[in-house]
Tab-separated table of C-alpha atoms in Angstrom:
chain	number	residue	atom	x	y	z
Y	3	MET	CA	0.000	0.000	0.000
Y	4	CYS	CA	1.311	3.477	-0.838
Y	5	LEU	CA	1.003	6.230	1.713
Y	6	PRO	CA	0.386	9.841	0.736
Y	7	LEU	CA	3.565	11.873	0.932
Y	8	LEU	CA	3.057	15.371	2.341
Y	9	LEU	CA	5.609	17.818	0.967
Y	10	ALA	CA	4.545	21.101	2.578
Y	11	GLN	CA	5.863	20.375	6.034
Y	12	SER	CA	7.973	22.831	7.993
Y	13	SER	CA	8.478	20.698	11.121
Y	14	GLY	CA	10.313	17.407	11.142
Y	15	HIS	CA	8.221	16.047	14.050
Y	16	LEU	CA	11.397	14.741	15.707
Y	17	SER	CA	13.963	16.531	17.822
Y	18	VAL	CA	17.243	15.608	19.472
Y	19	GLY	CA	17.753	16.940	22.979
Y	20	ASP	CA	20.985	18.085	24.585
Y	21	VAL	CA	23.612	15.397	24.235
Y	22	GLN	CA	25.720	15.192	27.382
Y	23	LYS	CA	29.449	15.789	26.928
Y	24	VAL	CA	31.540	12.649	27.434
Y	25	ALA	CA	35.088	12.266	28.683
Y	26	GLY	CA	37.515	9.399	28.402
Y	27	MET	CA	41.153	8.430	28.348
Y	28	ARG	CA	42.913	7.066	25.257
Y	29	ASN	CA	41.733	3.517	24.390
Y	30	ALA	CA	38.770	3.859	26.790
Y	31	ALA	CA	35.229	2.936	25.825
Y	32	VAL	CA	32.697	5.753	26.119
Y	33	GLN	CA	28.935	5.644	25.760
Y	34	VAL	CA	26.800	8.578	24.692
Y	35	LYS	CA	23.071	8.849	25.417
Y	36	ILE	CA	21.231	10.712	22.665
Y	37	PRO	CA	17.761	11.845	23.789
Y	38	VAL	CA	15.178	11.801	20.998
Y	39	THR	CA	11.582	13.050	21.096
Y	40	VAL	CA	8.901	12.366	18.506
Y	41	GLU	CA	6.077	14.897	18.513
Y	42	ALA	CA	2.751	13.665	19.938
Y	43	GLY	CA	0.522	12.164	17.248
Y	44	TYR	CA	3.494	11.019	15.150
Y	45	HIS	CA	5.805	8.034	14.998
Y	46	VAL	CA	9.045	7.105	13.283
Y	47	ASN	CA	9.834	3.647	12.022
Y	48	SER	CA	12.149	1.661	14.248
Y	49	ASP	CA	15.672	0.704	13.248
Y	50	LYS	CA	14.138	-2.595	12.036
Y	51	PRO	CA	10.895	-1.641	10.260
Y	52	SER	CA	8.158	-4.237	9.830
Y	53	LEU	CA	7.943	-3.732	6.058
Y	54	ASP	CA	10.726	-3.472	3.466
Y	55	TYR	CA	9.546	-0.165	2.001
Y	56	LEU	CA	9.562	1.703	5.322
Y	57	ILE	CA	12.516	3.967	6.119
Y	58	PRO	CA	14.269	3.018	9.383
Y	59	LEU	CA	15.525	5.355	12.073
Y	60	LYS	CA	19.286	5.239	11.549
Y	61	LEU	CA	22.161	7.021	13.285
Y	62	THR	CA	25.443	6.899	11.381
Y	63	PHE	CA	28.904	8.331	11.896
Y	64	ASP	CA	31.312	9.164	9.085
Y	65	LYS	CA	34.937	8.512	10.095
Y	66	SER	CA	35.944	11.946	8.807
Y	67	ALA	CA	33.549	13.642	11.265
Y	68	MET	CA	34.411	11.647	14.405
Y	69	GLY	CA	37.555	13.345	15.630
Y	70	ALA	CA	39.239	11.239	18.328
Y	71	LEU	CA	36.327	8.782	18.600
Y	72	GLU	CA	36.278	5.430	16.831
Y	73	GLY	CA	33.469	2.968	16.246
Y	74	GLY	CA	30.075	4.502	16.673
Y	75	THR	CA	28.113	1.318	17.337
Y	76	VAL	CA	24.500	2.311	17.873
Y	77	VAL	CA	21.999	0.635	20.213
Y	78	TYR	CA	18.350	1.487	19.703
Y	79	PRO	CA	15.595	1.076	22.295
Y	80	LYS	CA	13.000	-1.660	22.090
Y	81	ALA	CA	10.388	-0.690	19.515
Y	82	SER	CA	6.620	-0.827	19.952
Y	83	LEU	CA	4.290	-2.678	17.618
Y	84	GLU	CA	1.494	-0.266	16.741
Y	85	LYS	CA	-1.533	-0.624	14.464
Y	86	TYR	CA	-2.280	2.227	12.041
Y	87	ASP	CA	-5.193	2.838	9.652
Y	88	PHE	CA	-3.039	2.633	6.521
Y	89	GLU	CA	-1.574	-0.848	7.133
Y	90	GLU	CA	-3.119	-4.181	8.076
Y	91	LYS	CA	-0.097	-5.397	10.038
Y	92	PRO	CA	1.222	-3.697	13.184
Y	93	LEU	CA	4.336	-1.605	12.527
Y	94	SER	CA	7.576	-1.500	14.509
Y	95	VAL	CA	7.853	2.139	15.599
Y	96	PHE	CA	9.236	4.611	18.116
Y	97	THR	CA	6.979	7.238	19.692
Y	98	GLY	CA	7.334	9.805	22.463
Y	99	SER	CA	10.741	10.241	24.112
Y	100	PHE	CA	13.497	7.639	24.036
Y	101	ASP	CA	17.281	7.337	24.100
Y	102	VAL	CA	19.576	6.086	21.365
Y	103	MET	CA	22.942	4.931	22.720
Y	104	ALA	CA	26.193	5.334	20.758
Y	105	ASN	CA	29.317	3.444	21.830
Y	106	PHE	CA	32.798	4.635	20.933
Y	107	LYS	CA	36.421	4.015	21.753
Y	108	VAL	CA	38.760	6.945	22.288
Y	109	SER	CA	41.563	6.684	19.737
Y	110	ALA	CA	44.904	5.441	21.091
Y	111	ASN	CA	46.718	8.447	19.599
Y	112	ALA	CA	44.052	11.074	20.354
Y	113	PRO	CA	45.418	14.421	21.482
Y	114	ALA	CA	44.332	15.452	24.965
Y	115	GLY	CA	41.633	18.090	25.027
Y	116	PRO	CA	38.172	18.819	23.694
Y	117	GLY	CA	36.677	17.703	20.415
Y	118	VAL	CA	33.441	17.176	18.552
Y	119	ALA	CA	32.030	14.202	16.644
Y	120	VAL	CA	29.066	14.634	14.324
Y	121	GLY	CA	26.620	11.928	13.328
Y	122	LYS	CA	23.608	11.891	11.033
Y	123	LEU	CA	20.180	10.775	12.213
Y	124	ARG	CA	17.903	9.792	9.344
Y	125	TYR	CA	14.206	9.186	9.923
Y	126	GLN	CA	10.766	9.414	8.408
Y	127	ALA	CA	7.989	10.804	10.571
Y	128	CYS	CA	4.443	9.604	9.996
Y	129	SER	CA	1.018	10.322	11.431
Y	130	ASN	CA	-1.814	7.811	11.483
Y	131	LYS	CA	-2.791	9.016	8.003
Y	132	ALA	CA	0.376	9.921	6.092
Y	133	CYS	CA	4.157	9.833	6.014
Y	134	TYR	CA	6.350	12.854	5.431
Y	135	PRO	CA	9.533	13.070	3.365
Y	136	PRO	CA	12.568	11.536	5.099
Y	137	LYS	CA	14.858	13.952	6.928
Y	138	THR	CA	18.429	13.817	8.156
Y	139	ILE	CA	19.597	15.914	11.090
Y	140	ASP	CA	23.036	16.361	12.603
Y	141	VAL	CA	23.775	14.932	16.043
Y	142	THR	CA	26.743	16.680	17.685
Y	143	ILE	CA	28.695	14.952	20.442
Y	144	SER	CA	31.195	16.978	22.447
Y	145	TYR	CA	33.975	15.028	24.126
Y	146	GLN	CA	37.072	15.543	26.249
Y	147	VAL	CA	40.136	13.322	25.879
Y	148	GLN	CA	41.871	13.098	29.255
């Protein structure tokens, strides 16, 4: 089934809260909690959508934008199975507020001091009636190498 795509949309219906600064020594593992909120009345597909054509929530890190951090393994919360008018089967979605966790290792040869890593969060917000064009927003992580 095809969903109507609404193009005249100024809000992305998803926001990323303040990401707490992390600190770690060289070769140390660090974990970053990324708070995400989906506007009431909307959902985003989980990282493992129920149907092939649905666009998953996906946080990625490009090596060139990671500074002294390596890895960027992402752990998503447990999704909910929700039933919507436009699909017979329940869909695997995220709603409300939740945390996405990113795991890194501080590079062995990282210079001491502050830095910033930037990731990209791609998602598609949907209401019970329609899905909006996919969006990608930057997720900035400040860190301190000790």
